[in-house]
mmCIF file of C-alpha atoms in Angstrom:
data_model
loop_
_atom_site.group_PDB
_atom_site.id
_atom_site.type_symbol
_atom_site.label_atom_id
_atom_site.label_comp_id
_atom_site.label_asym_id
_atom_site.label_seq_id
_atom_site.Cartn_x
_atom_site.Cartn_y
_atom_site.Cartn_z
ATOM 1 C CA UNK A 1 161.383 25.359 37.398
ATOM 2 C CA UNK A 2 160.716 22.670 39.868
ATOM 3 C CA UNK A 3 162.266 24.490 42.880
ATOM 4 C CA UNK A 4 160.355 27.480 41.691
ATOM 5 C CA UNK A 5 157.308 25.703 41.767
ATOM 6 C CA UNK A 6 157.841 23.944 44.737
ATOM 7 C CA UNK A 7 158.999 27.238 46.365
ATOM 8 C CA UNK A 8 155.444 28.157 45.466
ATOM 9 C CA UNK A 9 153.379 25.490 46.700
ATOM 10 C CA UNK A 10 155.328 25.482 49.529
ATOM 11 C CA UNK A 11 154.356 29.347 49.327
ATOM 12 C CA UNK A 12 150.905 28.482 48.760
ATOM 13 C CA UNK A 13 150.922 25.996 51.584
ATOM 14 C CA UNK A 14 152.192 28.322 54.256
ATOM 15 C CA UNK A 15 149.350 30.602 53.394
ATOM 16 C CA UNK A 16 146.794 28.086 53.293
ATOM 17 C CA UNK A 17 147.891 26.856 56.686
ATOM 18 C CA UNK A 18 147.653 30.813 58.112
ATOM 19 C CA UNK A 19 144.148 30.725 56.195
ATOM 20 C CA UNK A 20 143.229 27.655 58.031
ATOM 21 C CA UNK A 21 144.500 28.552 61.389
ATOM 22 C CA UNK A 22 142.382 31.483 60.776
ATOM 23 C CA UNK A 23 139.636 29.912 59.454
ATOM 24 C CA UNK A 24 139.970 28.284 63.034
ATOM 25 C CA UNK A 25 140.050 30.798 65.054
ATOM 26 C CA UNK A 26 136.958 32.530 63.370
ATOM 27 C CA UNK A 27 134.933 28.885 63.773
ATOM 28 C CA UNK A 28 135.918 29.232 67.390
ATOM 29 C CA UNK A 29 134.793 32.441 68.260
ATOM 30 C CA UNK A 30 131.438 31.731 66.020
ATOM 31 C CA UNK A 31 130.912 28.272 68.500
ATOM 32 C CA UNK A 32 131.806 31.010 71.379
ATOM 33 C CA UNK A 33 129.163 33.094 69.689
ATOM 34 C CA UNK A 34 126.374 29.849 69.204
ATOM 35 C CA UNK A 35 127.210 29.067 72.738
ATOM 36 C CA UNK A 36 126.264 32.682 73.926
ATOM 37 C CA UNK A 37 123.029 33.074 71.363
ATOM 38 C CA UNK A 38 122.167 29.365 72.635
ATOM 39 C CA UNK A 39 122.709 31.226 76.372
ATOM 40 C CA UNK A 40 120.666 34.051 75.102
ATOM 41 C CA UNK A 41 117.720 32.069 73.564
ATOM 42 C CA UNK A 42 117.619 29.828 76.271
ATOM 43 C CA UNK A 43 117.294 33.062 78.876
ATOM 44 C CA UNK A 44 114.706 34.719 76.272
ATOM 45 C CA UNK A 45 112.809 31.539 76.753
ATOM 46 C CA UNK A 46 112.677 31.258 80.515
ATOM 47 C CA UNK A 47 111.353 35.505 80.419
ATOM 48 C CA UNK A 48 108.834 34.723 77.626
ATOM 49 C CA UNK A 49 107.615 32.184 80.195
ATOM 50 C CA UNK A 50 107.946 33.937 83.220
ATOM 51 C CA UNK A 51 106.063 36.849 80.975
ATOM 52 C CA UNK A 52 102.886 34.404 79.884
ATOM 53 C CA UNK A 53 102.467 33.169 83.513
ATOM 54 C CA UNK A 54 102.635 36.989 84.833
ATOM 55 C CA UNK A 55 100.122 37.691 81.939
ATOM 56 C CA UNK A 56 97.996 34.640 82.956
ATOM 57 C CA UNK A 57 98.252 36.358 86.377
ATOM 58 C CA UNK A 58 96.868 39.263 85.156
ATOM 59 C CA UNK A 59 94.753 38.373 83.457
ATOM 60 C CA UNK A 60 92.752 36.574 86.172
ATOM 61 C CA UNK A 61 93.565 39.430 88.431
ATOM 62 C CA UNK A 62 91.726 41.558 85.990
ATOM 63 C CA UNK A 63 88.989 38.837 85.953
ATOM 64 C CA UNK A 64 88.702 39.341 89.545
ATOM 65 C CA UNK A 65 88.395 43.251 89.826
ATOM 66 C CA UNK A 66 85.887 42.522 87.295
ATOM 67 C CA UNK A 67 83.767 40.509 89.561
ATOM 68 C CA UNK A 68 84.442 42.566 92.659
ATOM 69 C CA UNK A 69 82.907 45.876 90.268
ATOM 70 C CA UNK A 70 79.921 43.666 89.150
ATOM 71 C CA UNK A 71 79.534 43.021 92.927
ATOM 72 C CA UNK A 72 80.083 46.708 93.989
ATOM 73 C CA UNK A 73 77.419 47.832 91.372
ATOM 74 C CA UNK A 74 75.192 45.561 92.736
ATOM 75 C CA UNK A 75 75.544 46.305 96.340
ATOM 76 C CA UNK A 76 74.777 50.237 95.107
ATOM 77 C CA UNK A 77 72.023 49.856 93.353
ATOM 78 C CA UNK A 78 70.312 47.637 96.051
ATOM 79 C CA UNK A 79 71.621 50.686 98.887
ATOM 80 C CA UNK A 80 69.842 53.277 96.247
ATOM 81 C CA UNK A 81 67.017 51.358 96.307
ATOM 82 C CA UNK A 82 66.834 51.171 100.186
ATOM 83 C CA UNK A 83 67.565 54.711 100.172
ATOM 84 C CA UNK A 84 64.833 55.234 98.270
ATOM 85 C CA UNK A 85 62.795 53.067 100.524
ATOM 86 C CA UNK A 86 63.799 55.080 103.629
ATOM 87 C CA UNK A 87 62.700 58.479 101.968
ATOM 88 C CA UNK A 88 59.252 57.156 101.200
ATOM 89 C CA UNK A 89 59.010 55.759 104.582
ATOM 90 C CA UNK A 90 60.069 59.121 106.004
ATOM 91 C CA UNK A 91 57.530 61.012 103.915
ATOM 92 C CA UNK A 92 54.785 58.803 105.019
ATOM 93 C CA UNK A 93 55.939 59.068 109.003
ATOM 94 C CA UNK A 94 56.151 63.202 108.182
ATOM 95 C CA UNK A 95 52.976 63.208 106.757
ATOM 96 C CA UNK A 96 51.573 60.790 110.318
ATOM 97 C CA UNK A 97 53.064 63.088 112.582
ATOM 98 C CA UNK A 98 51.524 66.298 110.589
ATOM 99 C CA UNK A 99 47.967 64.346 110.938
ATOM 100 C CA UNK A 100 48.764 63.751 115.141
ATOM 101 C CA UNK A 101 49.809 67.137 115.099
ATOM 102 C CA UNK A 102 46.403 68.115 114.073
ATOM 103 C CA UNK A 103 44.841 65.626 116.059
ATOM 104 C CA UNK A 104 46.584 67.396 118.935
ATOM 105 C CA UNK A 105 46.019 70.729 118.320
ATOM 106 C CA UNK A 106 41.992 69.778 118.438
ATOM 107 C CA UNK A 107 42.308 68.192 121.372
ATOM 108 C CA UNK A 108 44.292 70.768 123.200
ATOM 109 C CA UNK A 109 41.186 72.967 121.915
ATOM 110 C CA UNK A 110 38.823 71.065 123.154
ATOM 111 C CA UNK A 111 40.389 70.809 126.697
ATOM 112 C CA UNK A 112 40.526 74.414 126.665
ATOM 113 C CA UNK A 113 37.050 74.489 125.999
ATOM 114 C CA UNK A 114 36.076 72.290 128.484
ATOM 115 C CA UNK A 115 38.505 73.223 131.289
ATOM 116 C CA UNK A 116 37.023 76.721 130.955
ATOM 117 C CA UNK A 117 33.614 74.980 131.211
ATOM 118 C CA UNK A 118 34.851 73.264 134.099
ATOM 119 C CA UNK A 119 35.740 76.626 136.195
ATOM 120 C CA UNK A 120 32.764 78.039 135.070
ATOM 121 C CA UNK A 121 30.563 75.335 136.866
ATOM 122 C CA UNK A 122 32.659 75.145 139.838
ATOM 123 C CA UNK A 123 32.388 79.280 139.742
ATOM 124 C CA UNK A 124 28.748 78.353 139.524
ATOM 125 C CA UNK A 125 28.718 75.743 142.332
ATOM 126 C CA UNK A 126 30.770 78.435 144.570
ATOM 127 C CA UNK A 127 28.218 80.649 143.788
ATOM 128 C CA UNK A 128 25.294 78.648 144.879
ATOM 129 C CA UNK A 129 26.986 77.528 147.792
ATOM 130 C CA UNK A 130 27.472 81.024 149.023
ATOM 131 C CA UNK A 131 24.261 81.402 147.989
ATOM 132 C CA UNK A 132 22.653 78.538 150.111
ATOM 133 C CA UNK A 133 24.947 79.817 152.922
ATOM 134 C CA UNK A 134 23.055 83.288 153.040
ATOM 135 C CA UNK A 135 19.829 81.067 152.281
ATOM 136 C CA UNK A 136 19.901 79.315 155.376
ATOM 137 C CA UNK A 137 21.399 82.664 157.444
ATOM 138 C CA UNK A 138 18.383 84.683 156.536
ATOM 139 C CA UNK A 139 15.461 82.329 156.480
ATOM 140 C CA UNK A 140 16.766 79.228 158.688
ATOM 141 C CA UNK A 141 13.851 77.248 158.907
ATOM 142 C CA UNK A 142 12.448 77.735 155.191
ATOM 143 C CA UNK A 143 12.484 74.075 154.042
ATOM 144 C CA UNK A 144 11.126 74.466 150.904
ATOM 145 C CA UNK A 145 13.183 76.671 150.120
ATOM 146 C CA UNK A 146 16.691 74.145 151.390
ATOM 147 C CA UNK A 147 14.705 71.351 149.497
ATOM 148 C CA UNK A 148 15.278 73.447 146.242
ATOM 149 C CA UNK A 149 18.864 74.522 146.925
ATOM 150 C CA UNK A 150 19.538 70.699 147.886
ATOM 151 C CA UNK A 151 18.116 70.032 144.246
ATOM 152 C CA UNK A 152 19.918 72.727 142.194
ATOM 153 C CA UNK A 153 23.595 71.263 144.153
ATOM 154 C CA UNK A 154 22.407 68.137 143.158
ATOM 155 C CA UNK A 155 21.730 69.099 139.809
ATOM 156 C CA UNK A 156 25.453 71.085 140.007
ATOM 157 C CA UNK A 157 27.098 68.370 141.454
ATOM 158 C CA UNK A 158 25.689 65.905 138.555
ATOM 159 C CA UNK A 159 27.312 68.486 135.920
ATOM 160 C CA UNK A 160 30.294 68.963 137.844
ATOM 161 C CA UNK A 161 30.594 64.702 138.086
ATOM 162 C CA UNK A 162 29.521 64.975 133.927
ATOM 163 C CA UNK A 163 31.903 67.584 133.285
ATOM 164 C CA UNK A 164 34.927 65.623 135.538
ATOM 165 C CA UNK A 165 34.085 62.645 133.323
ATOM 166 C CA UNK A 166 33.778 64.160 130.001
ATOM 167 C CA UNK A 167 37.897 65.639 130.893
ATOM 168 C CA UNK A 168 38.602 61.930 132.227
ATOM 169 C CA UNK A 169 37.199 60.068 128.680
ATOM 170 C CA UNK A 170 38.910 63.219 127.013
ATOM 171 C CA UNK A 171 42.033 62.566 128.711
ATOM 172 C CA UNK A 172 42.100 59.036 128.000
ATOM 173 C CA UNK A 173 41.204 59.091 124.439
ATOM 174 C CA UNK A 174 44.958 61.826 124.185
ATOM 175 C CA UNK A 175 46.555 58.821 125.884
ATOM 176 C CA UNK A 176 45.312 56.751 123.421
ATOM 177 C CA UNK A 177 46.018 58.620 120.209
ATOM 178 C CA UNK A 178 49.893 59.293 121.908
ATOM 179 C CA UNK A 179 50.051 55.568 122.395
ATOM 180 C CA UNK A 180 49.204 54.735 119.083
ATOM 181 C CA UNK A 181 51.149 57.328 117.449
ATOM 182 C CA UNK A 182 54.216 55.760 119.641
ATOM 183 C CA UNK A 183 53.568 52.198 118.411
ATOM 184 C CA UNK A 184 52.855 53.076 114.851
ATOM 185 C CA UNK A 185 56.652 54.323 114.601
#
């Protein structure tokens, strides 16, 4: 029974030594296998950190469009409020240039008025110098009579010179209203 029993330890041993060598080979590929996970982890490490400093970069990128919309929303509601601004200011120059427009128009009127006043006197004038023409033909030596006419073209000439300067002052107060109409825009 002793060779039978040593037969089977020696059985027993053989298999325990295949176990082991096993056993061995398994532990190896499992260190191969820590090695690689330690790789692996390592790796997962260095993205997780390249990940938090892109989302750190992001994050302050985000910050920054933030501020440039704040700004932006700024800078258009002070341009709506200059718009707004500008379209009064254009009312109130539309509503100036109806009033000169006006102003104009009664001014051209009244240099109709007085331009037709004008021709009329220097019709008048004509008239009485043709008049004093025949006056002196047909009576010559009628003084009293050339010492009226001399009065009434006096009297002419005086409108006339009244008339001239009531178109001069007329003129000059159009000049005046263009002018300041030019310098209030």
């Amino acid at each position: 029974m002793s060779d039978v029993l040593l037969h089977q330890i020696l059985s027993e041993m053989k298999s325990i030594k295949t176990d082991v060598s096993e056993i061995k080979l398994d532990v190896s590929a499992l260190k191969s296998d820590v090695s690689t996970l330690k790789s692996d982890v390592s790796t997962l490490k260095s993205d997780v950190s390249t990940l938090k400093s892109d989302v750190s970069t992001l994050k302050s990128d985000v910050s920054t469009l933030k501020s440039d919309v704040s700004t932006l929303k700024s800078d258009v509601s002070t341009l709506k409020s200059d718009v707004s601004t500008l379209k009064s200011d254009v009312g109130t120059l539309t509503s100036d240039v109806e009033i000169l427009k006006t102003n104009v128009d009664v001014l051209n009127t009244e240099m109709v008025e007085v331009k037709k006043e004008q021709q009329l006197t220097n019709k008048r004038l004509s008239s009485m110098e043709s008049k004093q023409d025949i006056i002196y033909q047909q009576t010559g030596s009628l003084m009293e009579t050339q010492t009226k006419t001399l009065s009434l073209l006096e009297q002419l000439q005086s409108d006339v010179e009244f008339t001239y300067q009531k178109t001069a002052m007329n003129d000059l107060k159009i000049n005046r209203i263009e002018t300041h109409s030019i310098h209030k825009h």
